[in-house]
mmCIF file of C-alpha atoms in Angstrom:
data_model
loop_
_atom_site.group_PDB
_atom_site.id
_atom_site.type_symbol
_atom_site.label_atom_id
_atom_site.label_comp_id
_atom_site.label_asym_id
_atom_site.label_seq_id
_atom_site.Cartn_x
_atom_site.Cartn_y
_atom_site.Cartn_z
ATOM 1 C CA GLY A 1 -12.761 -0.962 -10.704
ATOM 2 C CA ALA A 2 -9.572 -2.936 -11.039
ATOM 3 C CA GLY A 3 -7.195 -0.331 -9.688
ATOM 4 C CA VAL A 4 -6.839 2.201 -6.899
ATOM 5 C CA SER A 5 -9.306 4.996 -7.516
ATOM 6 C CA GLN A 6 -8.754 8.554 -6.306
ATOM 7 C CA SER A 7 -10.969 11.605 -6.408
ATOM 8 C CA PRO A 8 -10.955 14.390 -7.262
ATOM 9 C CA SER A 9 -8.254 14.028 -9.907
ATOM 10 C CA ASN A 10 -7.721 17.798 -9.832
ATOM 11 C CA LYS A 11 -8.585 20.334 -7.167
ATOM 12 C CA VAL A 12 -7.916 24.051 -7.057
ATOM 13 C CA THR A 13 -8.684 25.653 -3.717
ATOM 14 C CA GLU A 14 -8.169 28.985 -2.045
ATOM 15 C CA LYS A 15 -5.653 29.366 0.736
ATOM 16 C CA GLY A 16 -7.307 28.758 4.086
ATOM 17 C CA LYS A 17 -10.015 26.421 2.805
ATOM 18 C CA ASP A 18 -10.306 22.774 3.846
ATOM 19 C CA VAL A 19 -10.028 19.974 1.273
ATOM 20 C CA GLU A 20 -10.918 16.296 1.317
ATOM 21 C CA LEU A 21 -9.254 13.755 -0.932
ATOM 22 C CA ARG A 22 -10.725 10.303 -1.357
ATOM 23 C CA CYS A 23 -9.110 6.940 -2.032
ATOM 24 C CA ASP A 24 -10.882 3.721 -2.939
ATOM 25 C CA PRO A 25 -8.322 0.885 -2.712
ATOM 26 C CA ILE A 26 -8.308 -2.330 -4.681
ATOM 27 C CA SER A 27 -11.008 -4.608 -3.315
ATOM 28 C CA GLY A 28 -9.668 -6.896 -0.593
ATOM 29 C CA HIS A 29 -6.493 -4.914 0.020
ATOM 30 C CA THR A 30 -5.929 -4.475 3.734
ATOM 31 C CA ALA A 31 -2.997 -2.047 3.591
ATOM 32 C CA LEU A 32 -3.515 1.543 2.431
ATOM 33 C CA TYR A 33 -0.930 4.301 2.113
ATOM 34 C CA TRP A 34 -0.972 8.017 1.411
ATOM 35 C CA TYR A 35 2.065 9.693 -0.138
ATOM 36 C CA ARG A 36 2.673 13.255 -1.287
ATOM 37 C CA GLN A 37 4.696 14.185 -4.367
ATOM 38 C CA SER A 38 5.799 17.797 -4.684
ATOM 39 C CA LEU A 39 7.583 19.314 -7.675
ATOM 40 C CA GLY A 40 11.247 18.361 -7.540
ATOM 41 C CA GLN A 41 10.706 16.132 -4.515
ATOM 42 C CA GLY A 42 10.430 12.422 -4.179
ATOM 43 C CA LEU A 43 7.365 10.746 -2.826
ATOM 44 C CA GLU A 44 6.922 11.588 0.817
ATOM 45 C CA PHE A 45 5.182 9.077 3.091
ATOM 46 C CA LEU A 46 2.199 10.524 4.979
ATOM 47 C CA ILE A 47 0.173 7.781 6.644
ATOM 48 C CA TYR A 48 -0.355 4.002 6.595
ATOM 49 C CA PHE A 49 -3.434 1.947 7.512
ATOM 50 C CA GLN A 50 -3.279 -1.809 8.028
ATOM 51 C CA GLY A 51 -6.486 -3.648 8.795
ATOM 52 C CA ASN A 52 -7.933 -2.649 12.158
ATOM 53 C CA SER A 53 -4.597 -1.593 13.626
ATOM 54 C CA ALA A 54 -3.909 1.972 14.699
ATOM 55 C CA PRO A 55 -2.602 3.905 11.685
ATOM 56 C CA ASP A 56 1.029 4.951 11.356
ATOM 57 C CA LYS A 57 0.702 8.740 11.203
ATOM 58 C CA SER A 58 4.410 9.448 11.497
ATOM 59 C CA GLY A 59 4.642 11.128 8.087
ATOM 60 C CA LEU A 60 1.891 13.711 8.493
ATOM 61 C CA PRO A 61 3.626 17.111 8.196
ATOM 62 C CA SER A 62 1.389 19.051 10.580
ATOM 63 C CA ASP A 63 -1.791 18.801 12.612
ATOM 64 C CA ARG A 64 -3.669 20.340 9.679
ATOM 65 C CA PHE A 65 -3.425 16.938 8.017
ATOM 66 C CA SER A 66 -5.582 14.003 9.068
ATOM 67 C CA ALA A 67 -6.847 10.812 7.500
ATOM 68 C CA GLU A 68 -9.375 8.159 8.261
ATOM 69 C CA ARG A 69 -10.297 4.842 6.804
ATOM 70 C CA THR A 70 -13.871 3.738 7.229
ATOM 71 C CA GLY A 71 -14.858 0.089 7.291
ATOM 72 C CA GLY A 72 -11.373 -0.964 6.329
ATOM 73 C CA SER A 73 -11.885 0.244 2.778
ATOM 74 C CA VAL A 74 -12.296 3.835 1.568
ATOM 75 C CA SER A 75 -9.941 6.438 2.999
ATOM 76 C CA THR A 76 -10.218 10.217 3.184
ATOM 77 C CA LEU A 77 -7.254 12.559 3.595
ATOM 78 C CA THR A 78 -8.287 15.952 4.974
ATOM 79 C CA ILE A 79 -6.163 19.086 4.851
ATOM 80 C CA GLN A 80 -7.461 21.940 6.958
ATOM 81 C CA ARG A 81 -6.659 25.620 6.383
ATOM 82 C CA THR A 82 -4.698 24.842 3.228
ATOM 83 C CA GLN A 83 -1.448 26.666 2.534
ATOM 84 C CA GLN A 84 0.324 27.202 -0.779
ATOM 85 C CA GLU A 85 3.040 24.748 0.236
ATOM 86 C CA ASP A 86 0.363 22.035 0.358
ATOM 87 C CA SER A 87 0.179 22.160 -3.446
ATOM 88 C CA ALA A 88 1.268 18.716 -4.603
ATOM 89 C CA VAL A 89 0.054 15.415 -5.963
ATOM 90 C CA TYR A 90 -1.451 13.241 -3.258
ATOM 91 C CA LEU A 91 -1.030 9.573 -4.118
ATOM 92 C CA CYS A 92 -2.869 6.691 -2.519
ATOM 93 C CA ALA A 93 -1.625 3.109 -2.711
ATOM 94 C CA SER A 94 -2.865 -0.240 -1.459
ATOM 95 C CA SER A 95 -1.569 -3.775 -1.099
ATOM 96 C CA SER A 96 -3.057 -7.126 -0.160
ATOM 97 C CA ASP A 97 -0.781 -7.195 2.874
ATOM 98 C CA PRO A 98 2.310 -5.251 3.980
ATOM 99 C CA GLY A 99 4.633 -7.770 2.382
ATOM 100 C CA ASN A 100 3.215 -7.511 -1.094
ATOM 101 C CA THR A 101 3.486 -5.144 -4.008
ATOM 102 C CA ILE A 102 1.780 -1.803 -3.554
ATOM 103 C CA TYR A 103 -0.361 -0.370 -6.317
ATOM 104 C CA PHE A 104 -0.670 3.371 -6.715
ATOM 105 C CA GLY A 105 -3.633 5.386 -7.885
ATOM 106 C CA GLU A 106 -3.221 8.215 -10.385
ATOM 107 C CA GLY A 107 -3.226 10.833 -7.676
ATOM 108 C CA SER A 108 -5.172 13.920 -6.715
ATOM 109 C CA TRP A 109 -3.487 17.069 -8.051
ATOM 110 C CA LEU A 110 -4.010 19.821 -5.476
ATOM 111 C CA THR A 111 -3.296 23.472 -6.214
ATOM 112 C CA VAL A 112 -3.689 26.043 -3.463
ATOM 113 C CA VAL A 113 -3.998 29.605 -4.755
ATOM 114 C CA GLN B 1 21.508 15.574 3.308
ATOM 115 C CA LYS B 2 18.713 13.444 1.929
ATOM 116 C CA GLU B 3 18.697 9.741 2.759
ATOM 117 C CA VAL B 4 18.363 8.928 -0.947
ATOM 118 C CA GLU B 5 19.980 10.973 -3.716
ATOM 119 C CA GLN B 6 18.964 10.699 -7.351
ATOM 120 C CA ASP B 7 19.971 12.870 -10.303
ATOM 121 C CA PRO B 8 16.762 14.535 -11.533
ATOM 122 C CA GLY B 9 17.874 14.717 -15.172
ATOM 123 C CA PRO B 10 16.349 15.191 -17.624
ATOM 124 C CA LEU B 11 18.241 12.485 -19.442
ATOM 125 C CA SER B 12 17.776 12.368 -23.219
ATOM 126 C CA VAL B 13 18.977 9.376 -25.241
ATOM 127 C CA PRO B 14 18.376 8.089 -28.771
ATOM 128 C CA GLU B 15 16.245 5.033 -29.359
ATOM 129 C CA GLY B 16 18.263 1.841 -28.909
ATOM 130 C CA ALA B 17 20.710 3.313 -26.410
ATOM 131 C CA ILE B 18 21.596 1.730 -23.092
ATOM 132 C CA VAL B 19 20.372 3.845 -20.212
ATOM 133 C CA SER B 20 21.901 3.909 -16.749
ATOM 134 C CA LEU B 21 19.920 5.358 -13.853
ATOM 135 C CA ASN B 22 21.431 5.597 -10.384
ATOM 136 C CA CYS B 23 20.712 6.309 -6.753
ATOM 137 C CA THR B 24 22.933 6.620 -3.732
ATOM 138 C CA TYR B 25 21.792 6.298 -0.154
ATOM 139 C CA SER B 26 23.176 6.965 3.285
ATOM 140 C CA ASN B 27 21.100 4.728 5.563
ATOM 141 C CA SER B 28 22.824 1.365 5.928
ATOM 142 C CA ALA B 29 19.572 -0.085 7.316
ATOM 143 C CA PHE B 30 18.079 -0.103 3.816
ATOM 144 C CA GLN B 31 17.967 -3.700 2.668
ATOM 145 C CA TYR B 32 15.203 -3.728 0.053
ATOM 146 C CA PHE B 33 15.430 -1.768 -3.154
ATOM 147 C CA MET B 34 12.881 -0.975 -5.820
ATOM 148 C CA TRP B 35 12.595 0.901 -9.073
ATOM 149 C CA TYR B 36 9.312 2.500 -10.098
ATOM 150 C CA ARG B 37 8.334 3.978 -13.434
ATOM 151 C CA GLN B 38 5.957 6.924 -13.526
ATOM 152 C CA TYR B 39 4.394 8.213 -16.714
ATOM 153 C CA SER B 40 3.179 11.787 -16.843
ATOM 154 C CA ARG B 41 0.108 12.326 -14.648
ATOM 155 C CA LYS B 42 0.007 8.672 -13.632
ATOM 156 C CA GLY B 43 0.859 6.844 -10.436
ATOM 157 C CA PRO B 44 4.179 5.018 -10.063
ATOM 158 C CA GLU B 45 4.300 1.353 -11.087
ATOM 159 C CA LEU B 46 6.778 -1.177 -9.762
ATOM 160 C CA LEU B 47 9.459 -2.263 -12.255
ATOM 161 C CA MET B 48 12.051 -4.132 -10.238
ATOM 162 C CA TYR B 49 12.496 -5.316 -6.661
ATOM 163 C CA THR B 50 15.749 -6.590 -5.183
ATOM 164 C CA TYR B 51 16.909 -7.402 -1.679
ATOM 165 C CA SER B 52 20.528 -8.387 -2.059
ATOM 166 C CA SER B 53 23.688 -7.131 -3.642
ATOM 167 C CA GLY B 54 24.203 -8.188 -7.228
ATOM 168 C CA ASN B 55 22.204 -8.065 -10.424
ATOM 169 C CA LYS B 56 18.620 -8.944 -11.250
ATOM 170 C CA GLU B 57 17.437 -9.054 -14.825
ATOM 171 C CA ASP B 58 13.922 -8.807 -16.241
ATOM 172 C CA GLY B 59 13.707 -8.473 -19.992
ATOM 173 C CA ARG B 60 15.417 -5.257 -21.051
ATOM 174 C CA PHE B 61 15.793 -4.112 -17.437
ATOM 175 C CA THR B 62 18.635 -4.954 -15.049
ATOM 176 C CA ALA B 63 18.733 -3.783 -11.438
ATOM 177 C CA GLN B 64 22.077 -3.677 -9.693
ATOM 178 C CA VAL B 65 22.736 -3.217 -5.987
ATOM 179 C CA ASP B 66 26.077 -2.510 -4.331
ATOM 180 C CA LYS B 67 25.449 -2.327 -0.595
ATOM 181 C CA SER B 68 29.105 -1.753 0.240
ATOM 182 C CA SER B 69 29.014 1.477 -1.791
ATOM 183 C CA LYS B 70 25.370 2.247 -0.977
ATOM 184 C CA TYR B 71 24.683 2.565 -4.683
ATOM 185 C CA ILE B 72 21.937 1.127 -6.858
ATOM 186 C CA SER B 73 21.442 1.237 -10.606
ATOM 187 C CA LEU B 74 18.812 0.449 -13.203
ATOM 188 C CA PHE B 75 19.965 -0.346 -16.720
ATOM 189 C CA ILE B 76 17.620 -0.264 -19.685
ATOM 190 C CA ARG B 77 18.832 -1.975 -22.855
ATOM 191 C CA ASP B 78 17.570 -1.164 -26.342
ATOM 192 C CA SER B 79 15.642 1.829 -25.020
ATOM 193 C CA GLN B 80 12.336 2.645 -26.682
ATOM 194 C CA PRO B 81 10.300 5.853 -26.880
ATOM 195 C CA SER B 82 7.752 4.108 -24.641
ATOM 196 C CA ASP B 83 10.409 4.057 -21.909
ATOM 197 C CA SER B 84 10.132 7.845 -21.685
ATOM 198 C CA ALA B 85 9.015 8.435 -18.114
ATOM 199 C CA THR B 86 10.295 9.367 -14.678
ATOM 200 C CA TYR B 87 12.144 6.584 -12.881
ATOM 201 C CA LEU B 88 12.062 6.572 -9.086
ATOM 202 C CA CYS B 89 14.244 4.501 -6.828
ATOM 203 C CA ALA B 90 12.814 3.479 -3.481
ATOM 204 C CA MET B 91 14.149 1.587 -0.519
ATOM 205 C CA SER B 92 13.177 0.227 2.847
ATOM 206 C CA PRO B 93 14.767 -1.480 5.846
ATOM 207 C CA HIS B 94 11.861 -3.892 6.007
ATOM 208 C CA PRO B 95 10.969 -6.892 3.884
ATOM 209 C CA GLY B 96 8.272 -6.624 1.282
ATOM 210 C CA THR B 97 7.587 -3.825 -1.109
ATOM 211 C CA ALA B 98 4.616 -2.446 0.786
ATOM 212 C CA SER B 99 6.462 -1.199 3.824
ATOM 213 C CA LYS B 100 6.958 2.517 4.317
ATOM 214 C CA LEU B 101 9.308 3.468 1.523
ATOM 215 C CA THR B 102 11.922 6.196 1.114
ATOM 216 C CA PHE B 103 11.959 7.476 -2.459
ATOM 217 C CA GLY B 104 14.489 9.319 -4.552
ATOM 218 C CA THR B 105 13.340 12.451 -6.364
ATOM 219 C CA GLY B 106 13.148 10.618 -9.705
ATOM 220 C CA THR B 107 15.069 10.885 -12.982
ATOM 221 C CA ARG B 108 13.152 12.035 -16.040
ATOM 222 C CA LEU B 109 14.102 10.020 -19.117
ATOM 223 C CA GLN B 110 13.347 10.985 -22.709
ATOM 224 C CA VAL B 111 14.023 8.455 -25.467
ATOM 225 C CA THR B 112 14.050 10.112 -28.864
ATOM 226 C CA LEU B 113 13.472 8.614 -32.303
#
Protein backbone atom coordinates (compact mmCIF):
# COMPACT_ATOMS: atom_id res chain seq x y z
CA GLY A 1 0.00 0.00 0.00
CA ALA A 2 0.92 3.64 -0.33
CA GLY A 3 0.81 4.54 3.34
CA VAL A 4 1.87 3.27 6.74
CA SER A 5 -0.25 0.25 7.58
CA GLN A 6 -1.07 -0.78 11.14
CA SER A 7 -2.88 -3.78 12.53
CA PRO A 8 -5.07 -4.49 14.32
CA SER A 9 -6.99 -1.23 13.98
CA ASN A 10 -8.88 -2.05 17.18
CA LYS A 11 -8.00 -4.39 20.01
CA VAL A 12 -9.83 -5.08 23.24
CA THR A 13 -7.87 -7.20 25.69
CA GLU A 14 -8.18 -8.31 29.27
CA LYS A 15 -5.89 -6.90 31.92
CA GLY A 16 -2.82 -9.08 32.27
CA LYS A 17 -2.81 -10.39 28.71
CA ASP A 18 -0.02 -9.69 26.22
CA VAL A 19 -0.72 -7.81 22.97
CA GLU A 20 1.21 -7.37 19.75
CA LEU A 21 0.72 -4.41 17.45
CA ARG A 22 2.11 -4.46 13.93
CA CYS A 23 3.39 -1.68 11.69
CA ASP A 24 4.22 -1.95 8.01
CA PRO A 25 6.04 1.26 7.00
CA ILE A 26 6.06 2.89 3.59
CA SER A 27 8.28 0.86 1.29
CA GLY A 28 11.86 2.13 1.33
CA HIS A 29 11.50 4.16 4.51
CA THR A 30 14.45 3.54 6.79
CA ALA A 31 13.20 5.40 9.87
CA LEU A 32 10.30 4.02 11.92
CA TYR A 33 8.71 5.50 15.03
CA TRP A 34 6.16 4.39 17.59
CA TYR A 35 4.12 6.97 19.48
CA ARG A 36 1.30 6.62 21.99
CA GLN A 37 -1.70 8.94 22.17
CA SER A 38 -3.82 8.80 25.31
CA LEU A 39 -7.06 10.68 25.89
CA GLY A 40 -6.26 14.28 26.77
CA GLN A 41 -2.55 13.74 26.19
CA GLY A 42 -0.32 14.67 23.33
CA LEU A 43 1.55 12.11 21.34
CA GLU A 44 4.18 10.46 23.47
CA PHE A 45 7.34 9.14 21.81
CA LEU A 46 8.03 5.45 22.53
CA ILE A 47 10.78 4.12 20.29
CA TYR A 48 12.70 4.93 17.09
CA PHE A 49 14.40 2.61 14.59
CA GLN A 50 16.83 3.89 11.97
CA GLY A 51 18.28 1.41 9.52
CA ASN A 52 20.54 -1.12 11.22
CA SER A 53 21.40 1.14 14.14
CA ALA A 54 20.47 0.27 17.70
CA PRO A 55 16.96 1.59 18.39
CA ASP A 56 16.31 4.60 20.60
CA LYS A 57 14.17 3.06 23.35
CA SER A 58 14.24 6.09 25.62
CA GLY A 59 10.47 6.63 25.47
CA LEU A 60 9.32 3.17 26.49
CA PRO A 61 7.36 3.66 29.75
CA SER A 62 8.25 0.35 31.39
CA ASP A 63 9.94 -2.98 30.77
CA ARG A 64 6.55 -4.42 29.83
CA PHE A 65 6.94 -2.60 26.52
CA SER A 66 9.27 -3.83 23.79
CA ALA A 67 9.55 -3.48 20.04
CA GLU A 68 11.47 -5.06 17.24
CA ARG A 69 11.93 -4.38 13.59
CA THR A 70 12.69 -7.34 11.40
CA GLY A 71 14.61 -7.01 8.16
CA GLY A 72 14.53 -3.26 8.39
CA SER A 73 10.85 -3.19 7.49
CA VAL A 74 7.91 -4.46 9.56
CA SER A 75 7.88 -3.59 13.25
CA THR A 76 6.03 -5.17 16.16
CA LEU A 77 5.30 -3.40 19.44
CA THR A 78 4.63 -5.85 22.28
CA ILE A 79 2.98 -4.96 25.57
CA GLN A 80 3.20 -7.66 28.21
CA ARG A 81 0.82 -8.03 31.15
CA THR A 82 -1.35 -5.16 29.94
CA GLN A 83 -2.73 -2.67 32.43
CA GLN A 84 -5.74 -0.37 32.09
CA GLU A 85 -3.44 2.64 31.80
CA ASP A 86 -2.05 1.12 28.60
CA SER A 87 -5.35 1.91 26.88
CA ALA A 88 -4.46 4.37 24.13
CA VAL A 89 -3.94 4.76 20.41
CA TYR A 90 -0.58 3.42 19.31
CA LEU A 91 0.64 5.27 16.24
CA CYS A 92 3.42 4.17 13.94
CA ALA A 93 5.21 6.56 11.59
CA SER A 94 7.97 6.24 9.02
CA SER A 95 10.20 8.51 6.99
CA SER A 96 12.69 8.06 4.17
CA ASP A 97 15.42 9.33 6.48
CA PRO A 98 15.49 11.17 9.82
CA GLY A 99 15.58 14.55 8.12
CA ASN A 100 12.42 14.10 6.12
CA THR A 101 8.71 14.31 6.75
CA ILE A 102 7.25 11.52 8.83
CA TYR A 103 4.05 9.83 7.77
CA PHE A 104 1.72 8.39 10.37
CA GLY A 105 -0.48 5.34 10.14
CA GLU A 106 -4.07 5.41 11.38
CA GLY A 107 -3.15 3.80 14.66
CA SER A 108 -4.06 0.75 16.67
CA TRP A 109 -6.77 1.55 19.23
CA LEU A 110 -6.06 -0.54 22.34
CA THR A 111 -8.57 -0.93 25.15
CA VAL A 112 -7.61 -2.89 28.25
CA VAL A 113 -10.60 -4.03 30.30
CA GLN B 1 4.94 21.61 33.95
CA LYS B 2 4.74 20.18 30.46
CA GLU B 3 7.40 21.20 27.95
CA VAL B 4 4.66 22.16 25.48
CA GLU B 5 1.32 23.65 26.49
CA GLN B 6 -1.67 23.79 24.18
CA ASP B 7 -5.27 24.75 24.95
CA PRO B 8 -7.35 21.61 24.32
CA GLY B 9 -10.48 23.52 23.27
CA PRO B 10 -12.89 22.63 21.86
CA LEU B 11 -12.91 25.74 19.73
CA SER B 12 -16.08 26.36 17.71
CA VAL B 13 -16.16 28.99 14.97
CA PRO B 14 -18.51 29.82 12.09
CA GLU B 15 -17.51 29.09 8.53
CA GLY B 16 -15.34 31.87 7.11
CA ALA B 17 -13.87 32.92 10.44
CA ILE B 18 -10.18 33.38 11.11
CA VAL B 19 -8.91 30.79 13.55
CA SER B 20 -5.92 31.24 15.84
CA LEU B 21 -4.33 28.19 17.45
CA ASN B 22 -1.44 28.55 19.87
CA CYS B 23 1.24 26.70 21.78
CA THR B 24 3.75 27.80 24.36
CA TYR B 25 6.90 25.93 25.26
CA SER B 26 9.53 26.05 27.94
CA ASN B 27 12.54 24.33 26.35
CA SER B 28 14.71 26.93 24.64
CA ALA B 29 16.48 24.12 22.75
CA PHE B 30 13.45 23.70 20.50
CA GLN B 31 14.36 25.13 17.12
CA TYR B 32 12.01 23.33 14.72
CA PHE B 33 8.27 23.72 14.88
CA MET B 34 5.46 21.86 13.18
CA TRP B 35 1.70 21.82 13.03
CA TYR B 36 -0.18 18.59 12.41
CA ARG B 37 -3.84 18.09 11.62
CA GLN B 38 -5.59 14.97 12.85
CA TYR B 39 -9.05 13.96 11.73
CA SER B 40 -11.11 11.69 13.94
CA ARG B 41 -9.69 8.15 14.05
CA LYS B 42 -6.90 9.03 11.63
CA GLY B 43 -3.19 9.58 12.03
CA PRO B 44 -1.74 13.09 12.19
CA GLU B 45 -0.67 14.72 8.92
CA LEU B 46 1.91 17.46 8.61
CA LEU B 47 0.50 20.91 7.77
CA MET B 48 3.33 23.35 8.35
CA TYR B 49 7.01 23.21 9.25
CA THR B 50 9.10 26.18 10.32
CA TYR B 51 12.56 26.58 11.79
CA SER B 52 12.95 30.28 12.40
CA SER B 53 11.10 33.12 14.00
CA GLY B 54 8.64 34.90 11.75
CA ASN B 55 5.76 33.90 9.53
CA LYS B 56 5.34 31.18 6.94
CA GLU B 57 2.31 31.10 4.71
CA ASP B 58 0.79 28.21 2.75
CA GLY B 59 -2.58 28.90 1.20
CA ARG B 60 -5.08 29.63 3.95
CA PHE B 61 -2.60 28.63 6.66
CA THR B 62 0.02 30.85 8.31
CA ALA B 63 2.47 29.58 10.92
CA GLN B 64 4.07 32.10 13.23
CA VAL B 65 7.00 31.56 15.57
CA ASP B 66 8.21 33.90 18.31
CA LYS B 67 11.25 32.28 19.89
CA SER B 68 11.84 35.16 22.28
CA SER B 69 8.41 34.52 23.83
CA LYS B 70 8.51 30.76 23.25
CA TYR B 71 5.17 31.01 21.51
CA ILE B 72 3.94 29.59 18.22
CA SER B 73 0.67 30.10 16.37
CA LEU B 74 -1.25 28.68 13.45
CA PHE B 75 -3.76 30.92 11.71
CA ILE B 76 -6.44 29.57 9.41
CA ARG B 77 -8.17 32.08 7.15
CA ASP B 78 -11.62 31.59 5.64
CA SER B 79 -12.17 28.48 7.76
CA GLN B 80 -14.18 25.66 6.22
CA PRO B 81 -16.14 22.79 7.76
CA SER B 82 -13.45 20.49 6.34
CA ASP B 83 -10.97 22.18 8.68
CA SER B 84 -12.79 20.58 11.62
CA ALA B 85 -10.12 18.43 13.24
CA THR B 86 -7.63 18.36 16.09
CA TYR B 87 -4.55 20.50 15.53
CA LEU B 88 -1.33 19.42 17.22
CA CYS B 89 1.79 21.50 17.57
CA ALA B 90 5.10 19.67 17.70
CA MET B 91 8.68 20.73 18.15
CA SER B 92 12.20 19.42 18.22
CA PRO B 93 15.72 20.64 18.94
CA HIS B 94 16.98 18.79 15.89
CA PRO B 95 16.71 19.57 12.20
CA GLY B 96 14.23 17.73 10.06
CA THR B 97 10.69 16.80 10.86
CA ALA B 98 11.42 13.15 11.53
CA SER B 99 13.44 13.59 14.68
CA LYS B 100 11.92 12.64 18.02
CA LEU B 101 9.17 15.18 18.48
CA THR B 102 7.52 16.72 21.54
CA PHE B 103 3.82 17.27 20.92
CA GLY B 104 1.20 19.48 22.48
CA THR B 105 -2.04 17.86 23.60
CA GLY B 106 -3.93 19.19 20.56
CA THR B 107 -6.75 21.71 20.08
CA ARG B 108 -10.05 20.39 18.76
CA LEU B 109 -11.55 22.75 16.19
CA GLN B 110 -15.14 22.69 14.97
CA VAL B 111 -16.12 24.89 12.03
CA THR B 112 -19.87 25.25 11.77
CA LEU B 113 -22.03 26.15 8.78
